[in-house]
Amino acid sequence: MYKYLPLQLLCCLFIAISGTAQKNTEQYQLHIQKTSERIIIDGQANEQTWAGAEAARDFFMVLPMDTSFANVKTEVKITYDDHNLYVLAICYNGAPGPYVVESLRRDFAFQKNDNFLFFFDPFEDRTNGFSFGANAAGAQWDGIIYEGGKMDLSWDNKWVSSVKNYEDRWVFEAAVPFKTIRFKKGMNKWGINFSRNDLKTTEKSSWAPVPRQFPTVSLAYTGTLVWDQPPPVTGANISVIPYVLGGLSHDYQNKTPTDYKKEIGADVKIGVTSALNLDLTVNPDFSQVEVDKQVTNLDRFELFFPERRQFFLENADMFGNFGYTNIRPFFSRRIGLNVPIQFGARLSGKLNKDWRIGIMDMQTKSVGEMDLPAQNFAVVSLQRKVFSRSNIGLLFMNKQSINYKPDNDPVTPEASNYNRNIGIEYNLASPGNFWTGKALVLKSFSPNASGRTITHAANLNYTDRKWALGWQHEYVGKDYLAEVGYVPRTGYIRVNPQVGYQFFPKTGKILSHGPIAQSVYYMDEKLKKTDYETYLSYKFNFRNQATLTALVARNYVKLLRPFDPTNSGMDSLQTGTEHRWNNVSIEYISRPRSLFTYSALVRYGGYFADGTRLQVTNELGYRFQPYVGITMSTSYNDLRLPTPWGKRTYWLIGPRVDVTFTNKLYFTAFGQYNEQTKNVNLNTRLQWRYKPASDFFIVYTDNYFPEYMSVKNRALVVKFTYWFTM
């Protein structure tokens, strides 16, 4: 019972916090009127409709301080017709000089660009929505908002925009089709907010005020868009996205013949209702997805890399965000990375204002040479809104092998008969977002499973302008198994308290500064200590948006299984050995408005087996805005260990060049030299977005042995996609 008592107490506290009164935003209203005039998206705003539209003005400053109106003036107007929602933003100059932009690439880094963004909450649930916008050079930004203020910029859909620069202002104009977004039929009020980032004055602002400790995307602080009549339902909403692919690859290492690739496939998106979408895919291909950024792995557990494939992204929070960072019962990257996907379907979206649903089914092929059977992956997720912004979620996940034939060889997770997970969680978000948290219980089912297959966890956080307080605990049973999830370790109890405070000087170069104390403490299921990390850091936030962080930490590890501290295949430290060390680090990130930017982290201290570790990482960047960006990332690890390991050094070097000829034509070339894995990877990608959400890709990849730069393997892929809307 001791394992469940903290969960029970936190659940009671969650309910008490969730029931607090909803904040009043009725004073921030923008009325929208339908237009019969044709709106041309050119950034000139010379239609008569714009002259008569109601304007959102008097933005509030969010950064550097949130106690006054913004100094940089912004004006926004909105209208619509039977097909599109139109947005016009006039962004006046805050200071003389050129605008600050990173490039013309889509989904730019918010902190490195002068930009304007707008956020829709079409259900007024203050939890889910959409974001669109552009930087001052016209590069587009679009994404899905989930969990009240988090952005998924991997989402991509059809819309158009234009940015035009004038002497005293830049103007953003956009048309977002109603078929692109999901909304509840018949609602005449939406949540809405606008955000402006002006790096020349280091000022971030929003129309409806947002406290500085929260991002401007926070849906807890939206105003209200009041429609003159409910937005139009556009009828049939069906999109077909076929692709044609050709390519070749050659494995020089294993001296196999050249493999020629010719494939066709398609995705289909069907708007079942204005708020519910059905996605279908047949023979999907993800070769155009950018490769993962490599890291030097000196950890005892599996690393996490995010999902990037387009099919899995819409409403992905219903599936992939169930659980915690290291307790994910479902992780879509487990599907189709090593075996081809035959087909899949996903139904996701809103049933009404209070209910969301997600149903996914994916089928993979069998791979004879790998002894992998065909497998089916089925996921059902259901979410019910409670109180003002909280919700209760239910998840069921089933992985089933087709025509399963066990043999005498050990069964791997990839080839097991079945694995099932069921779980329920409560997500807390108070009306003003000061209190957030989660409580969950999971159970797994597998062949011959017995013992401790239960997992539960909970956390509670409080954040205001000065204080950041948090508590999290986890219990993962030794026999809990999530084969289609991400759970790097089992059989532990974890507690994680943290506290932070910020001071705000009235003058000077420092905007805020303060300490953060945190401890991550692990025990086994008998409450015996296995490892911990306790650290104290101090962070300085400068008015020019540079940051400086210093940290001291104390570590302890009792190994529960053999571990090679170099992760290079050498001898391992034995189970049960204990290791203690201290380390210090300092990190500096330069101001983002400079053409030359840099960041550096230096960490030094002890390591396993009474060794030492020096880690130096940095990133240097220079931009010839807005067309060319050059970055060089390096990571150096110096390990000093006793025999048999001795001195080990690992370099990880990653140069990258981004060329954005226009906001529709991009070229990227980057390399990765990883001394730990003894590999050099070169990757180039040309992308031409010839129509909204329709692309032509050329991707070329090389892998080399670093000693003599002899080729391991080489591949070239050409891919064409087109988005038909009916």
XYZ file of C-alpha atoms in Angstrom:
726
model
C 0.000 0.000 0.000
C 2.922 2.412 0.574
C 3.493 2.459 -3.179
C -0.001 3.825 -3.868
C -0.469 6.280 -0.974
C 1.329 9.231 -2.648
C -0.777 8.671 -5.772
C -4.008 8.722 -3.775
C -3.033 11.914 -1.931
C -2.035 13.677 -5.139
C -5.288 12.684 -6.869
C -7.292 14.314 -4.057
C -5.152 17.444 -4.348
C -5.553 17.470 -8.155
C -9.326 17.470 -7.862
C -9.260 20.321 -5.345
C -7.000 22.449 -7.560
C -8.927 21.629 -10.764
C -12.150 22.971 -9.337
C -10.909 26.519 -8.841
C -12.621 29.309 -10.686
C -12.032 29.941 -14.397
C -10.164 33.150 -15.201
C -12.081 35.957 -16.916
C -10.952 36.834 -20.451
C -14.196 38.321 -21.734
C -12.646 41.790 -21.962
C -10.299 40.582 -24.727
C -12.752 40.084 -27.571
C -12.306 40.428 -31.308
C -15.394 40.366 -33.517
C -15.131 38.759 -36.948
C -17.421 39.576 -39.880
C -17.907 37.630 -43.104
C -16.686 39.215 -46.324
C -18.012 38.893 -49.861
C -14.880 40.502 -51.302
C -12.101 38.415 -52.793
C -9.028 38.608 -50.548
C -5.703 38.409 -52.400
C -2.863 37.152 -50.228
C -0.074 39.559 -51.177
C 0.814 41.480 -48.004
C -0.603 44.736 -49.388
C -3.933 44.783 -47.497
C -5.615 47.020 -50.064
C -9.037 45.297 -49.956
C -11.925 47.343 -48.587
C -12.728 44.522 -46.145
C -9.596 45.238 -44.132
C -10.493 48.904 -43.729
C -13.779 47.973 -42.034
C -12.593 44.998 -39.960
C -12.259 45.317 -36.187
C -8.625 45.533 -35.067
C -6.782 43.956 -32.138
C -4.342 46.561 -30.803
C -2.671 47.504 -27.521
C -0.590 44.368 -27.111
C 0.823 43.570 -23.686
C 4.511 43.049 -23.055
C 5.437 39.488 -21.997
C 9.231 39.844 -22.032
C 11.397 41.288 -20.672
C 8.643 42.222 -18.161
C 4.890 41.605 -18.138
C 3.744 44.696 -16.243
C 3.012 47.154 -19.070
C 1.784 47.561 -22.613
C 4.187 46.657 -25.417
C 6.428 49.367 -26.834
C 6.447 47.728 -30.269
C 3.089 48.315 -31.971
C 1.145 45.525 -33.664
C -2.305 45.560 -35.257
C -4.289 42.448 -36.280
C -7.519 42.038 -38.265
C -9.477 38.896 -39.180
C -12.231 38.088 -41.677
C -13.581 35.005 -43.454
C -15.621 33.723 -46.384
C -17.160 30.353 -47.219
C -13.792 28.665 -47.604
C -11.021 30.452 -45.708
C -10.147 32.296 -42.556
C -8.043 35.403 -43.328
C -5.571 37.074 -40.972
C -3.797 40.408 -41.461
C -1.032 41.561 -39.085
C 0.725 44.934 -39.361
C 3.990 44.724 -37.433
C 5.477 48.186 -36.919
C 9.196 48.712 -36.475
C 10.357 48.770 -32.889
C 13.825 50.123 -33.676
C 15.856 51.107 -36.754
C 17.911 48.553 -38.603
C 17.305 45.273 -40.478
C 14.991 42.603 -39.171
C 16.442 39.556 -37.444
C 15.600 36.298 -39.217
C 17.303 32.937 -39.208
C 16.364 31.802 -42.725
C 13.401 31.213 -45.031
C 12.912 27.648 -43.747
C 9.537 26.553 -42.399
C 8.970 26.097 -38.669
C 11.809 28.365 -37.626
C 13.148 28.686 -34.082
C 10.896 31.199 -32.308
C 13.711 32.742 -30.237
C 15.933 33.447 -33.283
C 13.463 35.314 -35.510
C 11.374 38.466 -35.631
C 7.973 36.864 -36.069
C 4.205 37.066 -35.731
C 2.129 34.046 -34.678
C -1.559 33.481 -34.035
C -3.165 30.709 -31.984
C -6.647 29.197 -32.385
C -8.569 27.264 -29.758
C -11.600 26.204 -31.877
C -13.217 24.267 -29.003
C -12.560 26.760 -26.195
C -11.246 23.896 -24.090
C -7.980 25.822 -23.472
C -6.050 22.622 -24.137
C -5.884 21.878 -27.891
C -5.534 24.127 -30.888
C -3.565 25.267 -33.941
C -0.845 27.825 -34.582
C 0.162 29.636 -37.777
C 2.478 32.523 -38.531
C 5.640 33.708 -40.269
C 8.925 35.468 -39.632
C 9.720 38.898 -41.057
C 11.185 37.343 -44.213
C 8.069 35.257 -44.949
C 9.082 31.787 -43.701
C 5.969 29.945 -42.527
C 5.274 28.385 -39.131
C 2.450 25.930 -38.437
C 1.808 23.369 -35.740
C -0.587 21.680 -33.365
C -1.015 22.896 -29.780
C -1.508 20.224 -27.119
C -1.546 20.014 -23.323
C -2.528 23.680 -23.129
C 0.723 25.225 -24.339
C 3.061 22.756 -26.051
C 3.772 22.935 -29.794
C 4.271 20.132 -32.309
C 5.801 21.813 -35.353
C 6.071 18.539 -37.274
C 2.400 18.870 -38.253
C 2.032 20.234 -41.787
C -1.047 21.201 -43.809
C -2.366 23.409 -46.621
C -2.513 27.201 -46.191
C -0.964 30.243 -47.857
C 0.668 33.434 -46.601
C 2.670 36.410 -47.776
C 4.953 38.900 -46.024
C 5.756 42.323 -47.469
C 8.324 44.707 -45.989
C 7.860 48.472 -45.851
C 10.026 51.244 -44.452
C 8.221 51.454 -41.110
C 6.548 48.021 -40.846
C 6.227 44.520 -42.193
C 2.832 43.055 -43.094
C 1.751 39.436 -42.764
C -1.325 38.204 -44.625
C -2.621 34.621 -44.584
C -5.506 32.427 -45.686
C -6.186 29.257 -43.684
C -8.790 26.943 -45.284
C -11.491 25.697 -42.944
C -10.675 22.228 -44.308
C -7.177 22.524 -42.819
C -8.235 22.969 -39.195
C -10.597 21.003 -36.968
C -13.403 22.841 -35.169
C -16.749 22.191 -33.549
C -19.738 22.827 -35.788
C -22.102 25.538 -34.539
C -19.728 27.287 -32.100
C -19.638 31.081 -32.467
C -16.771 31.688 -30.015
C -13.183 30.517 -30.328
C -10.204 31.094 -28.108
C -7.588 33.243 -29.857
C -4.350 35.078 -29.185
C -1.592 36.785 -31.154
C 2.121 36.841 -30.393
C 4.877 39.145 -31.641
C 8.614 38.641 -31.159
C 10.878 41.623 -31.914
C 14.533 40.807 -31.355
C 15.803 44.301 -32.148
C 14.128 45.513 -28.963
C 14.260 42.074 -27.207
C 10.502 42.405 -26.662
C 7.919 39.639 -26.816
C 4.272 40.676 -26.663
C 0.759 39.251 -26.928
C -2.732 40.652 -27.458
C -4.353 38.930 -24.448
C -1.817 39.251 -21.600
C 0.293 36.197 -20.734
C 2.462 36.015 -17.576
C 6.159 36.012 -18.457
C 6.796 32.532 -17.003
C 4.501 30.965 -19.630
C 4.878 30.784 -23.433
C 2.566 33.033 -25.442
C 1.074 29.865 -26.958
C -0.476 29.066 -23.566
C -4.188 28.524 -24.246
C -5.038 29.340 -20.627
C -4.594 33.008 -21.607
C -6.457 33.347 -24.894
C -8.941 36.059 -25.688
C -12.190 35.371 -27.539
C -12.897 35.469 -31.260
C -16.623 36.259 -31.602
C -18.160 35.181 -34.931
C -21.087 37.027 -36.492
C -22.417 33.542 -37.274
C -20.976 30.050 -36.706
C -18.103 29.318 -39.097
C -19.171 27.555 -42.294
C -19.034 23.793 -42.660
C -17.291 23.195 -45.962
C -18.918 19.923 -47.000
C -16.813 17.009 -48.189
C -13.272 17.279 -46.829
C -11.189 14.598 -48.505
C -7.499 14.852 -49.347
C -5.472 12.290 -51.273
C -1.681 12.523 -51.001
C 0.023 10.035 -53.346
C 3.763 9.661 -53.725
C 6.080 8.221 -56.351
C 9.610 7.222 -55.356
C 12.685 6.001 -57.129
C 16.090 5.302 -55.688
C 19.098 3.091 -55.386
C 21.393 1.968 -52.581
C 24.612 0.013 -52.438
C 26.151 -1.753 -49.435
C 29.905 -1.692 -50.010
C 30.674 -3.126 -46.576
C 28.873 -6.415 -47.241
C 29.553 -6.322 -51.018
C 25.920 -6.846 -51.989
C 24.501 -5.886 -55.414
C 22.976 -2.456 -55.899
C 19.366 -2.371 -54.685
C 17.007 -0.432 -56.954
C 13.882 0.973 -55.353
C 10.628 1.858 -57.137
C 7.591 2.483 -54.961
C 4.216 4.139 -54.975
C 1.878 4.730 -52.066
C -0.627 7.181 -50.708
C -2.141 8.813 -47.676
C -5.811 9.765 -47.505
C -7.328 12.276 -45.085
C -11.113 12.229 -44.670
C -12.937 14.789 -42.572
C -15.590 12.631 -40.929
C -16.878 15.764 -39.219
C -15.415 19.260 -38.902
C -13.673 18.029 -35.731
C -12.961 14.348 -36.472
C -10.486 13.100 -39.066
C -9.803 9.683 -40.588
C -6.267 9.090 -41.902
C -5.462 6.138 -44.148
C -2.076 5.061 -45.497
C -1.015 2.380 -47.958
C 2.642 1.443 -48.400
C 3.907 4.598 -46.692
C 7.471 5.829 -47.195
C 9.367 8.154 -44.879
C 12.673 8.461 -46.709
C 12.382 12.267 -46.866
C 12.324 12.556 -43.067
C 15.491 14.178 -41.759
C 17.853 11.766 -39.977
C 18.297 11.929 -36.218
C 21.031 14.068 -34.720
C 23.579 11.693 -33.202
C 24.812 11.928 -29.618
C 27.675 10.338 -27.712
C 25.993 7.642 -25.623
C 27.588 7.095 -22.210
C 24.281 6.258 -20.559
C 23.255 2.902 -19.113
C 19.871 2.993 -20.833
C 18.345 3.373 -24.288
C 18.229 6.894 -25.765
C 15.040 8.585 -26.942
C 14.613 10.104 -30.420
C 11.337 11.868 -31.329
C 8.840 10.824 -33.993
C 9.172 12.796 -37.249
C 6.918 10.885 -39.669
C 3.944 12.894 -40.907
C 1.297 10.150 -40.701
C 1.712 9.758 -36.926
C 1.621 13.469 -36.037
C -1.957 14.821 -36.071
C -3.439 14.426 -32.578
C -0.243 12.553 -31.666
C -0.560 13.694 -28.046
C -3.493 11.309 -27.548
C -1.202 8.356 -28.262
C 2.416 9.311 -27.629
C 2.000 11.696 -24.684
C 0.251 9.186 -22.467
C 2.575 8.681 -19.512
C 5.898 10.384 -18.760
C 9.199 11.019 -20.486
C 10.558 7.618 -19.422
C 7.221 5.820 -19.060
C 5.595 5.760 -22.506
C 3.294 2.751 -23.042
C 3.082 3.683 -26.745
C 5.878 5.113 -28.899
C 5.120 5.193 -32.631
C 8.790 4.899 -33.646
C 8.560 1.218 -32.649
C 6.364 0.717 -35.748
C 7.870 0.399 -39.192
C 11.456 1.554 -38.733
C 13.035 -1.883 -39.267
C 10.185 -3.533 -41.169
C 7.919 -2.080 -43.893
C 4.394 -0.906 -43.062
C 1.726 -2.350 -45.378
C -1.171 -0.120 -44.427
C -2.640 1.791 -41.521
C -5.628 3.804 -40.371
C -6.193 6.389 -37.688
C -9.398 8.056 -36.516
C -8.728 11.016 -34.239
C -10.221 14.255 -33.068
C -13.121 15.664 -31.088
C -16.448 13.927 -30.595
C -17.815 17.025 -28.859
C -16.525 19.784 -26.590
C -15.701 17.341 -23.778
C -14.668 14.112 -25.531
C -11.635 13.306 -27.738
C -10.958 9.952 -29.367
C -7.993 8.327 -31.064
C -8.047 4.903 -32.761
C -5.043 3.626 -34.702
C -4.342 0.347 -36.470
C -1.086 -0.424 -38.330
C -0.029 -3.588 -40.168
C 3.611 -4.478 -40.931
C 5.003 -7.081 -43.309
C 6.898 -10.188 -42.313
C 10.661 -10.161 -42.900
C 11.960 -13.688 -43.449
C 15.672 -12.973 -43.283
C 15.158 -11.339 -39.872
C 12.699 -13.999 -38.607
C 10.147 -11.300 -37.935
C 6.473 -12.227 -38.367
C 3.856 -9.847 -39.742
C 2.456 -7.800 -36.870
C -0.591 -5.720 -36.100
C -0.510 -2.686 -33.824
C -3.835 -1.439 -32.454
C -4.227 1.557 -30.137
C -7.346 3.080 -28.619
C -7.224 6.348 -26.687
C -10.154 8.150 -25.111
C -10.050 11.491 -23.296
C -12.737 13.265 -21.247
C -12.460 16.900 -20.227
C -13.182 17.600 -16.558
C -13.380 20.914 -14.710
C -12.039 23.890 -16.678
C -8.876 22.529 -18.359
C -8.126 19.084 -16.917
C -8.940 15.686 -18.426
C -9.075 11.968 -17.771
C -7.531 9.665 -20.392
C -7.757 5.941 -21.115
C -5.300 4.034 -23.343
C -5.315 0.461 -24.637
C -2.438 -0.843 -26.801
C -2.189 -4.273 -28.417
C 0.717 -5.643 -30.471
C -0.126 -8.996 -32.049
C 2.043 -11.208 -34.254
C 0.250 -12.771 -37.238
C 0.724 -16.514 -37.892
C 3.026 -16.667 -34.889
C 5.283 -19.751 -34.828
C 7.443 -20.056 -31.720
C 10.713 -21.927 -32.026
C 13.501 -22.923 -29.688
C 15.337 -19.603 -30.040
C 14.848 -16.924 -27.406
C 11.896 -14.707 -28.287
C 12.844 -11.061 -28.855
C 10.415 -8.182 -28.263
C 10.274 -7.654 -32.036
C 9.035 -11.215 -32.625
C 6.999 -12.026 -29.510
C 3.441 -13.353 -29.776
C 1.689 -10.349 -28.191
C 2.048 -7.503 -25.749
C -0.808 -5.422 -24.339
C -0.991 -2.356 -22.170
C -3.936 -0.643 -20.556
C -3.794 2.539 -18.512
C -5.688 5.481 -17.114
C -4.354 8.939 -16.302
C -5.569 12.228 -14.894
C -4.034 15.387 -16.396
C -4.250 18.499 -14.248
C -4.150 22.024 -15.679
C -5.520 24.775 -13.460
C -7.369 27.712 -15.076
C -4.361 30.030 -14.916
C -1.827 27.241 -15.594
C -0.087 27.859 -12.266
C -0.768 24.265 -11.210
C -0.060 21.375 -13.579
C 0.387 17.667 -13.024
C -0.455 14.113 -13.923
C -1.360 10.846 -12.177
C -1.461 7.495 -13.974
C -1.726 3.723 -13.536
C -0.615 1.192 -16.196
C -0.695 -2.594 -16.476
C 0.941 -4.812 -19.095
C -0.059 -8.268 -20.381
C 2.348 -10.673 -22.089
C 2.632 -14.463 -22.606
C 3.518 -16.208 -19.346
C 3.602 -12.830 -17.568
C 3.451 -12.914 -13.812
C 4.584 -10.814 -10.924
C 4.802 -7.051 -10.818
C 3.303 -5.796 -14.109
C 1.849 -2.574 -12.656
C 3.240 0.929 -13.095
C 2.017 4.128 -11.502
C 3.363 7.656 -11.284
C 2.294 11.183 -10.396
C 3.665 14.683 -10.426
C 2.517 18.131 -9.320
C 4.084 21.465 -10.290
C 3.472 25.053 -9.249
C 4.869 27.936 -11.332
C 4.501 31.670 -10.852
C 6.683 34.645 -11.732
C 9.233 33.868 -9.011
C 8.679 30.317 -7.747
C 8.921 26.961 -9.521
C 8.043 24.031 -7.247
C 7.669 20.404 -8.270
C 7.286 16.863 -7.052
C 7.278 13.640 -9.065
C 7.339 10.000 -8.079
C 7.278 6.824 -10.176
C 6.906 3.120 -9.541
C 7.613 0.721 -12.424
C 7.132 -2.962 -11.642
C 9.987 -5.334 -12.436
C 7.846 -7.340 -14.877
C 6.100 -4.388 -16.533
C 6.623 -4.637 -20.303
C 5.782 -2.108 -23.040
C 7.210 -3.541 -26.265
C 5.691 -0.709 -28.336
C 6.608 1.911 -25.770
C 9.617 3.663 -24.332
C 10.384 2.436 -20.807
C 14.201 2.245 -20.517
C 14.244 0.723 -17.014
C 11.916 -1.297 -14.791
C 11.793 -2.476 -11.192
C 12.343 0.854 -9.455
C 10.806 3.609 -7.339
C 11.825 7.166 -8.203
C 11.232 10.426 -6.340
C 12.107 13.820 -7.786
C 11.539 17.010 -5.744
C 12.652 20.380 -7.142
C 12.475 24.040 -6.193
C 13.519 27.205 -8.011
C 13.343 30.938 -7.364
C 13.996 34.029 -9.499
C 15.132 37.532 -8.539
C 14.320 40.501 -10.790
C 16.792 43.436 -10.620
C 15.210 46.768 -11.536
C 18.169 47.897 -13.640
C 21.306 46.496 -15.209
C 22.115 43.929 -17.865
C 20.633 41.002 -15.922
C 16.888 40.548 -16.354
C 16.497 37.772 -13.771
C 18.584 35.257 -11.871
C 18.077 32.547 -9.312
C 18.832 29.059 -7.993
C 17.303 25.710 -8.872
C 17.721 22.710 -6.559
C 16.691 19.224 -7.630
C 17.220 15.617 -6.609
C 16.468 12.460 -8.578
C 16.498 9.488 -6.180
C 16.039 5.826 -7.225
C 15.229 2.814 -5.035
C 14.513 -0.794 -5.810
C 11.157 -2.341 -4.923
C 12.457 -3.102 -1.421
C 13.177 0.630 -0.871
C 16.957 0.128 -1.060
C 18.885 2.983 -2.645
C 20.229 2.232 -6.146
C 21.255 5.612 -7.541
C 20.674 9.348 -7.249
C 21.705 12.690 -8.675
C 21.390 15.843 -6.596
C 22.332 19.184 -8.045
C 22.184 22.907 -7.403
C 22.289 25.292 -10.343
C 22.190 29.048 -10.691
C 20.923 30.696 -13.879
C 21.322 34.252 -15.171
C 18.938 35.563 -17.856
C 20.320 38.691 -19.528
C 18.231 41.452 -21.057
C 19.726 40.704 -24.467
C 18.320 37.138 -24.092
C 21.679 35.460 -23.483
C 21.818 32.959 -20.593
C 24.511 31.687 -18.224
C 24.039 28.614 -16.013
C 26.415 27.147 -13.414
C 25.822 23.752 -11.751
C 27.282 21.500 -9.067
C 26.107 17.906 -8.694
C 26.583 14.784 -6.574
C 26.057 11.334 -8.124
C 25.757 7.792 -6.781
C 25.158 4.576 -8.749
C 24.873 0.977 -7.606
C 24.952 -1.128 -10.756
C 22.054 -3.534 -11.175
C 23.660 -5.201 -14.195
C 27.121 -5.221 -15.819
C 27.989 -1.937 -17.537
C 30.820 -0.853 -19.818
C 31.467 2.810 -18.854
C 32.831 3.538 -22.330
C 29.954 1.841 -24.225
C 32.558 0.513 -26.642
C 32.245 -3.230 -26.149
C 35.083 -3.574 -23.631
C 34.998 -5.214 -20.193
C 32.144 -4.284 -17.890
C 31.883 -3.177 -14.304
C 30.235 -5.863 -12.219
C 26.700 -5.953 -10.833
C 26.500 -4.588 -7.290
C 29.551 -2.299 -7.518
C 29.000 1.184 -6.085
C 30.237 4.438 -7.626
C 30.191 8.002 -6.268
C 31.439 11.249 -7.789
C 30.939 15.014 -7.947
C 30.914 17.233 -11.022
C 30.597 20.890 -11.953
C 29.491 22.520 -15.200
C 28.958 25.919 -16.761
C 26.943 26.759 -19.882
C 26.593 29.977 -21.863
C 24.173 30.677 -24.751
C 24.726 33.905 -26.672
C 22.079 36.455 -27.619
C 19.998 35.228 -30.594
C 19.868 38.512 -32.552
C 23.552 38.426 -33.511
C 24.566 37.133 -36.930
C 27.225 35.077 -35.158
C 25.743 32.923 -32.380
C 27.393 30.404 -30.102
C 26.801 28.197 -27.105
C 29.255 26.288 -24.945
C 29.011 23.757 -22.123
C 31.974 22.592 -20.037
C 31.498 19.818 -17.500
C 34.184 18.218 -15.335
C 34.103 15.730 -12.486
C 34.245 12.130 -11.431
C 32.964 9.114 -13.278
C 32.499 5.371 -12.837
C 35.340 3.268 -11.340
C 36.911 6.322 -9.638
C 37.595 7.802 -13.068
C 37.155 11.343 -14.360
C 35.162 12.788 -17.248
C 35.665 16.054 -19.113
C 32.847 17.014 -21.459
C 32.967 20.026 -23.779
C 30.146 20.752 -26.205
C 29.552 23.819 -28.309
C 27.675 25.099 -31.314
C 28.857 27.937 -33.537
C 26.541 29.516 -36.059
C 26.680 32.282 -38.644
C 23.886 33.383 -40.931
C 23.844 35.376 -44.139
C 20.240 36.232 -43.561
C 17.866 35.175 -44.822
C 19.441 32.764 -47.309
C 22.345 30.864 -45.755
C 22.946 29.471 -42.271
C 26.151 27.670 -41.262
C 26.509 25.794 -37.973
C 29.210 23.641 -36.446
C 28.322 21.399 -33.517
C 31.039 19.589 -31.591
C 31.087 17.336 -28.566
C 34.246 16.092 -26.875
C 34.366 13.546 -24.051
C 37.624 12.689 -22.298
C 37.399 9.656 -19.999
C 40.251 8.725 -17.630
C 39.619 5.261 -16.206
C 41.696 2.489 -14.630
C 42.783 -0.618 -16.524
C 41.480 -2.118 -18.787
C 39.795 1.001 -20.177
C 42.523 3.604 -19.659
C 42.154 6.916 -21.458
C 39.287 7.128 -23.945
C 38.300 10.169 -26.030
C 35.163 10.554 -28.120
C 34.661 13.277 -30.693
C 31.280 14.016 -32.253
C 31.458 16.671 -34.962
C 28.494 17.902 -36.978
C 28.880 20.656 -39.606
C 25.676 21.814 -41.321
C 24.765 24.211 -44.126
C 21.194 25.383 -44.733
C 20.437 27.261 -47.932
C 16.923 28.670 -48.343
C 16.705 30.012 -51.885
C 13.073 31.014 -51.272
C 10.481 30.102 -48.652
C 9.590 27.144 -50.910
C 12.998 25.841 -51.988
C 15.483 24.527 -49.387
C 18.808 22.732 -49.510
C 20.459 21.139 -46.472
C 23.839 19.438 -46.243
C 25.268 18.111 -43.017
C 27.813 15.640 -41.802
C 28.241 13.689 -38.583
C 31.532 12.202 -37.447
C 30.947 9.901 -34.468
C 34.164 8.530 -32.992
C 32.278 6.266 -30.593
C 30.440 4.407 -33.375
C 33.357 4.807 -35.812
C 31.172 6.292 -38.523
C 31.064 9.329 -40.794
C 27.631 10.182 -42.161
C 26.953 12.690 -44.929
C 23.411 13.690 -45.837
C 22.064 16.181 -48.366
C 18.429 17.027 -48.998
C 16.791 19.279 -51.584
C 13.128 20.107 -50.981
C 10.920 22.079 -53.365
C 7.450 22.927 -52.060
C 5.953 23.668 -55.451
C 2.395 23.887 -54.045
C 1.070 24.038 -50.456
C 1.878 20.723 -48.717
C 3.127 19.214 -52.010
C 6.852 18.483 -52.354
C 9.658 17.212 -54.522
C 12.627 15.702 -52.638
C 16.111 14.583 -53.606
C 17.946 12.883 -50.708
C 21.518 11.576 -50.898
C 23.248 9.724 -48.038
C 26.764 8.334 -47.525
C 28.277 6.416 -44.612
C 32.068 6.011 -44.323
C 34.690 4.287 -42.220
C 36.573 7.210 -40.658
C 40.071 5.664 -40.860
C 40.439 5.807 -44.651
C 37.086 7.390 -45.580
C 36.165 4.230 -47.471
C 32.458 3.915 -48.228
C 30.247 1.677 -46.077
C 27.003 2.303 -47.944
C 25.441 4.898 -50.199
C 21.867 5.766 -51.174
C 19.992 8.163 -53.452
C 16.224 8.718 -53.272
C 13.978 10.913 -55.416
C 10.428 11.402 -54.187
C 7.414 13.321 -55.479
C 4.245 14.009 -53.428
C 1.078 15.882 -54.350
C -1.794 16.936 -52.089
C -5.205 16.678 -53.822
C -8.138 18.241 -51.948
C -11.699 17.355 -52.914
